[in-house]
Coordinates of C-alpha atoms in Angstrom, one line a residue:
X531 CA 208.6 49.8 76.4
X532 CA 208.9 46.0 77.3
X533 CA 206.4 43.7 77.0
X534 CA 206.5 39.9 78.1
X535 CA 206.5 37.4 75.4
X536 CA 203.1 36.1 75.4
X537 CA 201.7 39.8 74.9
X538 CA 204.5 40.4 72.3
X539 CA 203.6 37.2 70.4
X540 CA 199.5 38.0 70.9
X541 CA 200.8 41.7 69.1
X542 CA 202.8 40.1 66.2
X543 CA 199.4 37.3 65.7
X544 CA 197.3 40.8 65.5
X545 CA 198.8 42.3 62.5
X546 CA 199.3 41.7 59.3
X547 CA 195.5 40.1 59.5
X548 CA 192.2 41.8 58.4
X549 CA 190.1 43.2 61.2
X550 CA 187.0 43.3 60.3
X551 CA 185.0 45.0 63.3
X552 CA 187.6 47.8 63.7
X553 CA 187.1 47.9 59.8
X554 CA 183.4 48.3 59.9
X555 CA 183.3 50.7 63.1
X556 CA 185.8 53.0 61.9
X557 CA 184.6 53.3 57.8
X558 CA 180.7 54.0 59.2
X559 CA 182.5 56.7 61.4
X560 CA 184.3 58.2 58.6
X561 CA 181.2 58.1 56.3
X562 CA 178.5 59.1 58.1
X563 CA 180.4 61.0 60.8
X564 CA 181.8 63.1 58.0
X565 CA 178.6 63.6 56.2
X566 CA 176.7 64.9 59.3
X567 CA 179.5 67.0 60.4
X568 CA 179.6 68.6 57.2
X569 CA 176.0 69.3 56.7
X570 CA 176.1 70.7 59.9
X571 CA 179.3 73.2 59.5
X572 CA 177.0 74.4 56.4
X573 CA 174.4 75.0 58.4
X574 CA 176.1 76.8 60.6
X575 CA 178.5 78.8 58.2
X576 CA 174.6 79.6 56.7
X577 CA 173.3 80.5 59.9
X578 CA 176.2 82.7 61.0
X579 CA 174.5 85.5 62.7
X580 CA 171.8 82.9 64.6
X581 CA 173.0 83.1 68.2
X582 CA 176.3 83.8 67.2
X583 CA 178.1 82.5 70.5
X584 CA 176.9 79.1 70.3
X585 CA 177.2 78.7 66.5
X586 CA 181.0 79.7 67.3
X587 CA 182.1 76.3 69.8
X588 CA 179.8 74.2 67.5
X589 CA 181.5 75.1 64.4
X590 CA 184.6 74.5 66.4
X591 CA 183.0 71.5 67.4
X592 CA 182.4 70.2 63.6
X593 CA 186.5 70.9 62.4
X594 CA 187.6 69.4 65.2
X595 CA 185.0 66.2 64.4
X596 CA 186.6 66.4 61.0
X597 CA 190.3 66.3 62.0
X598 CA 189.2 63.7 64.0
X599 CA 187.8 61.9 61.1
X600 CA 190.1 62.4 58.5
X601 CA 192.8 60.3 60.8
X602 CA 190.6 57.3 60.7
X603 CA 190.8 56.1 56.7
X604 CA 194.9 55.4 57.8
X605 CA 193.4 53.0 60.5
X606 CA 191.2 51.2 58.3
X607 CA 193.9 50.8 55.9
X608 CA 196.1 49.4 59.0
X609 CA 193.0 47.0 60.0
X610 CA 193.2 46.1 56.2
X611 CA 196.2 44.1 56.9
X612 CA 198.2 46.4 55.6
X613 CA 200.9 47.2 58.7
X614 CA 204.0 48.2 56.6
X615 CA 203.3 52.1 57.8
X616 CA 206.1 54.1 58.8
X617 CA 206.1 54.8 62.6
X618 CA 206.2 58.4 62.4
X619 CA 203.1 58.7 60.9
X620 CA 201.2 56.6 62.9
X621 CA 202.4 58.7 65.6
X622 CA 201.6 62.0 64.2
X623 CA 197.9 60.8 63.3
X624 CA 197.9 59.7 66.8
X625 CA 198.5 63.1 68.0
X626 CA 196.2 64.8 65.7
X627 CA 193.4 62.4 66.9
X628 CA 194.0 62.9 70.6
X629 CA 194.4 66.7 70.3
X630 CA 191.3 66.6 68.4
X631 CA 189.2 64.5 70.9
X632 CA 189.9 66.7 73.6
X633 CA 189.1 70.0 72.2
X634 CA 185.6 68.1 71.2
X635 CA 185.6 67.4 74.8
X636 CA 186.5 71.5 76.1
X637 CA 184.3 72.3 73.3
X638 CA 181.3 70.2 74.5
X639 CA 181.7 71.7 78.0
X640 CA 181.6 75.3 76.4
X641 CA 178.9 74.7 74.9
X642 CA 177.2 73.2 78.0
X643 CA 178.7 76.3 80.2
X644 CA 177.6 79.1 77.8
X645 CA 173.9 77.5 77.6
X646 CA 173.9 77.4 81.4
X647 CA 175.4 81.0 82.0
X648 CA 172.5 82.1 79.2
X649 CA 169.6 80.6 80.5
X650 CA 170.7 81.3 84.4
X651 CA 171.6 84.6 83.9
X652 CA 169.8 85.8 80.9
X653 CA 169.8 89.7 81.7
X654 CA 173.8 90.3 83.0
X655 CA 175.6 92.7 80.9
X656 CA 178.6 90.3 82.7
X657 CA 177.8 87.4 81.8
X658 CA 176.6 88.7 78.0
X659 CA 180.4 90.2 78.1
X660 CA 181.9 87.0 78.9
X661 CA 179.7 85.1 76.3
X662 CA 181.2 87.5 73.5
X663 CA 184.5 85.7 74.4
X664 CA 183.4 82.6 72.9
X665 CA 186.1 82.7 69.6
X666 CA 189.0 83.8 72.4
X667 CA 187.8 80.9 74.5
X668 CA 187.8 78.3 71.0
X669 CA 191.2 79.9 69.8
X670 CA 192.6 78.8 73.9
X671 CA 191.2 75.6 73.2
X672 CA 192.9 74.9 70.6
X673 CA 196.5 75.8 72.1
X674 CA 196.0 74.0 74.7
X675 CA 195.4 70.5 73.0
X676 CA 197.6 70.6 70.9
X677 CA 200.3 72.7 72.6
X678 CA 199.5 70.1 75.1
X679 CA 200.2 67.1 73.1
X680 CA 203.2 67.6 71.2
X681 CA 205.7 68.3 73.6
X682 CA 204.5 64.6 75.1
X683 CA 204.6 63.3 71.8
X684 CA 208.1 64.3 71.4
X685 CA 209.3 63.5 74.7
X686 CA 209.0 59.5 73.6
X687 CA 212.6 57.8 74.2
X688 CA 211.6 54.5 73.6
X689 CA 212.6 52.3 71.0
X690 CA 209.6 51.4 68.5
X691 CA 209.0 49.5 65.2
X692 CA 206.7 49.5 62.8
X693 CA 204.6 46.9 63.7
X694 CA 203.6 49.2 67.0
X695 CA 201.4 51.9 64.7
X696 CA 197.9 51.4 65.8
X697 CA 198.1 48.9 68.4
X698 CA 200.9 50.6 70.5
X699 CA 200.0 52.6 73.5
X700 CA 200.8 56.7 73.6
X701 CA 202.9 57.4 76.5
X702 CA 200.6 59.2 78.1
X703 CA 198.9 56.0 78.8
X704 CA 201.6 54.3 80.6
X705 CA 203.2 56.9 82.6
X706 CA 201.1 57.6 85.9
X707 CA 202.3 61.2 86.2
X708 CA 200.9 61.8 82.5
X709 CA 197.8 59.9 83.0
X710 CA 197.1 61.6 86.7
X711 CA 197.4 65.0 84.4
X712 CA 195.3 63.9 81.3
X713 CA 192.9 62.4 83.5
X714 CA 192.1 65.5 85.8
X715 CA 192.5 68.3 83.3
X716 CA 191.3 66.6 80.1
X717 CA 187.9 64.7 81.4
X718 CA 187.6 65.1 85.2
X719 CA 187.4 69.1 85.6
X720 CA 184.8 69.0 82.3
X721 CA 182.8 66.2 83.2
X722 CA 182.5 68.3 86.7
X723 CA 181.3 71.5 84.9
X724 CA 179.2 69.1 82.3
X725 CA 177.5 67.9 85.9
X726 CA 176.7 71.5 87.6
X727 CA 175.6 73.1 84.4
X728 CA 173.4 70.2 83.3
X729 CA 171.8 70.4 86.8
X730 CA 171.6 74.5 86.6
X731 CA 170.0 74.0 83.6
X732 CA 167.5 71.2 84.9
X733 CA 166.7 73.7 88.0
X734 CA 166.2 76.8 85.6
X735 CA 163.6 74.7 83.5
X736 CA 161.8 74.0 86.3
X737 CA 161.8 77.1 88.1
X738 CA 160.9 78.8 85.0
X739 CA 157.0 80.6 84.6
X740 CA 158.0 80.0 80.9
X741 CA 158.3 76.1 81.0
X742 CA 155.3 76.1 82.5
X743 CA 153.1 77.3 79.9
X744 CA 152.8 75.7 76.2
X745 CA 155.2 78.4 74.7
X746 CA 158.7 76.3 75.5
X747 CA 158.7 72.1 75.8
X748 CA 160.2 71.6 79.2
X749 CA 160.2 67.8 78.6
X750 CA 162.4 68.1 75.3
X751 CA 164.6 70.5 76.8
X752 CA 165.1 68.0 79.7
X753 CA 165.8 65.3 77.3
X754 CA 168.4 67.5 75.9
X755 CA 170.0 67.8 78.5
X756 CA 169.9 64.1 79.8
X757 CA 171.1 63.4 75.5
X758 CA 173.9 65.6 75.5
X759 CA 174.7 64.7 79.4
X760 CA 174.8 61.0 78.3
X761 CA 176.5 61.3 75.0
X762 CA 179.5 62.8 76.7
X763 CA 179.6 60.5 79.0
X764 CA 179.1 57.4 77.2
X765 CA 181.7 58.3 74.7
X766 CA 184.8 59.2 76.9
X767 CA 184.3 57.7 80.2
X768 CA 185.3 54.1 78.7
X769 CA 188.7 55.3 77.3
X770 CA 189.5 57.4 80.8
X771 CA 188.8 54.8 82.7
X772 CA 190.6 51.9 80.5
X773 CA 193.5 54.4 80.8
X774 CA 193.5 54.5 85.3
X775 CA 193.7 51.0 84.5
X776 CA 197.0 50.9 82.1
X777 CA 198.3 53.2 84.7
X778 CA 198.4 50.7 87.4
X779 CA 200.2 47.6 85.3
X780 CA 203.3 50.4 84.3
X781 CA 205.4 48.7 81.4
X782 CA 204.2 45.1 81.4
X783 CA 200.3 45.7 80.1
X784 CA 198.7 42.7 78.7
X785 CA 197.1 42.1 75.4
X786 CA 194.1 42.1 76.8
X787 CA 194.0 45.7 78.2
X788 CA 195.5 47.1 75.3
X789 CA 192.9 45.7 73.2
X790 CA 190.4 47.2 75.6
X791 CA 192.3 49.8 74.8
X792 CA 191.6 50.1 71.3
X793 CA 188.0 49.6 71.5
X794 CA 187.4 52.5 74.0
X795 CA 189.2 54.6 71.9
X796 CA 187.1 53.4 68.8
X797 CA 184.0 54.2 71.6
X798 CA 185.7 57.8 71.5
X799 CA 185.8 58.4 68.0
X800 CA 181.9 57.1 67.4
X801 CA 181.4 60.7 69.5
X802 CA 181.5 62.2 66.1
X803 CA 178.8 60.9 65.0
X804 CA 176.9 61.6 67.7
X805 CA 177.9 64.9 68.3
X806 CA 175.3 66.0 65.2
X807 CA 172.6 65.0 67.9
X808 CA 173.4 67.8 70.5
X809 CA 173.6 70.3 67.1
X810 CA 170.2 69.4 66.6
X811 CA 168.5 69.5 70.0
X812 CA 170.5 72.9 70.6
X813 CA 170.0 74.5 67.9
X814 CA 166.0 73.2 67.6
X815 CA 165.1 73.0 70.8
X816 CA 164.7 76.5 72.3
X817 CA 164.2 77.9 68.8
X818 CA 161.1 75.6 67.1
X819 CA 159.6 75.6 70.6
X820 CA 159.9 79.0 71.8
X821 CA 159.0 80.6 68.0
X822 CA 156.7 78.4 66.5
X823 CA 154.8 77.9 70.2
X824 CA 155.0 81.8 69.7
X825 CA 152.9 81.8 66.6
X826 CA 150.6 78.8 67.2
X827 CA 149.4 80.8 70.3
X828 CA 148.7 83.9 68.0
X829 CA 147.0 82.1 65.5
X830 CA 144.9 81.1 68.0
X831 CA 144.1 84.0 69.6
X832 CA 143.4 85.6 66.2
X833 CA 141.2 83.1 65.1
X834 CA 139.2 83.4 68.0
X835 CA 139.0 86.8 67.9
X836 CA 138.1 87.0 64.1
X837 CA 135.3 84.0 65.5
X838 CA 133.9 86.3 67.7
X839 CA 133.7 89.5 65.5
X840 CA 131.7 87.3 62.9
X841 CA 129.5 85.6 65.5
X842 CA 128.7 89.3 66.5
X843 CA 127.8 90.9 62.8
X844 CA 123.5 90.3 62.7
X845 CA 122.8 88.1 59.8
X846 CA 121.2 90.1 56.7

């Protein structure tokens, strides 16, 4: 790849120097990404047989959060100052990372899809079928990124050094035919299915007699939706969009863009950290509201009753 010498000598003036924000961002990530995603893949190991389909993409959800996370102390040590790291593995941490944000990003729409088909279509033996698919759909998932990934990986026939590592660009950001690819298969088609099923969702808790009553929250359940909608959004449509814009400069990027670059893909990686939110919300939602609504209302109603059979026994 060629750069023009003001971007090469704005590169060389970047390394070897501590960076203290990408430092920062990316140990909180590691630290309290990992600790959330880990009480939450005990959770869910725990709560195994809980609405088994769902637990099955979030505990896909969690490894791949952790992949993702277990890349990110090499970057800090890179941010460190510390830029003597051997190409290759800056490369292959690279791939893992990538490979692993996109299967959070299939693996959020799953999620989204299979709470839509459920809630929209609650009583069809078809749709129930297809749910039971859920560890076929995660294994596809996971041949797809990363079967995806390293044949581009490898297909690199430019000359690097070193002192790329972190603040190079993968060639799937510079080549439009890659990026055109990435772009519609890896965030357009799921953000589209994020944005029909968060709207069939929306419609079914509005249409439902059940939402109506005090039994199910249809105000949280709406904010779980917007959250979850948001969070996706939020966290990859920076780096998608940085990358239509590397797309259009070809080989001579500026510094400028390619730090953009960096910080979108930090943007990315702070998903993992929130991803522990849509755990909670989908996992508490429908199951505190629906069964301890449940109970409330029969405490009630026995209560009353047992008030009324005593206000009826004659006083001796």
């Amino acid at each position: 790849m060629m750069w023009n010498n003001s971007s090469i000598q704005n590169h060389n003036d970047s390394t070897g120097h501590i960076n203290i924000f990408f430092v920062c961002m990316y140990s909180f990530i590691s630290v309290v990404g990992f600790i959330l995603n880990l009480l939450a893949l005990v959770f869910f190991l725990h709560h195994a047989n809980y609405r088994s389909q769902t637990i099955v993409y979030m505990t896909n959800l969690v490894i791949a959060d952790v992949l993702l996370i277990l890349t990110l102390p090499v970057r800090i040590y890179y941010h460190l100052g510390f830029d003597n790291l051997p190409q290759w593995l800056c490369e292959a941490l690279g791939l893992v990372l990538k490979a692993n944000m996109y299967g959070s990003i299939f693996l959020l729409t799953s999620i989204c899809f299979d709470r839509c088909m459920a809630v929209n279509f609650p009583m069809s033996s078809r749709v129930q079928r297809g749910r039971k698919k859920a560890p076929l759909v995660c294994l596809g998932i996971w041949m797809l990124t990363f079967g995806a990934s390293v044949p581009i990986y490898l297909s690199k026939h430019q000359q690097v050094t070193h002192i790329d590592c972190f603040d190079g660009l993968p060639v799937y950001a510079t080549k439009p035919a890659v990026v055109l690819t990435t772009l519609f298969v890896g965030f357009g088609i799921p953000l589209v299915i994020m944005l029909i099923c968060s709207w069939g969702l929306a419609r079914a808790v509005r249409r439902s007699s059940v939402a109506q009553t005090d039994l199910v929250d249809g105000r949280k359940i709406q904010r779980m939706i917007t959250t979850s909608l948001l969070i996706f959004i939020l966290s990859f449509l920076p780096y998608h969009a940085i990358l239509v814009l590397l797309s259009l400069y070809g080989e001579d990027i500026p510094y400028p863009m390619r730090a953009a670059y960096r910080y979108s893909l930090m943007l990315a990686c702070f998903n993992t950290v929130l991803d522990p939110v849509v755990y909670y919300f989908t996992t508490d939602t429908f199951k505190m509201n629906v069964n301890m609504g449940a109970v409330r209302r029969m405490f009630l109603l026995n209560s009353q009753s047992s008030e009324t059979h005593r206000s009826r026994i004659p006083n001796s």
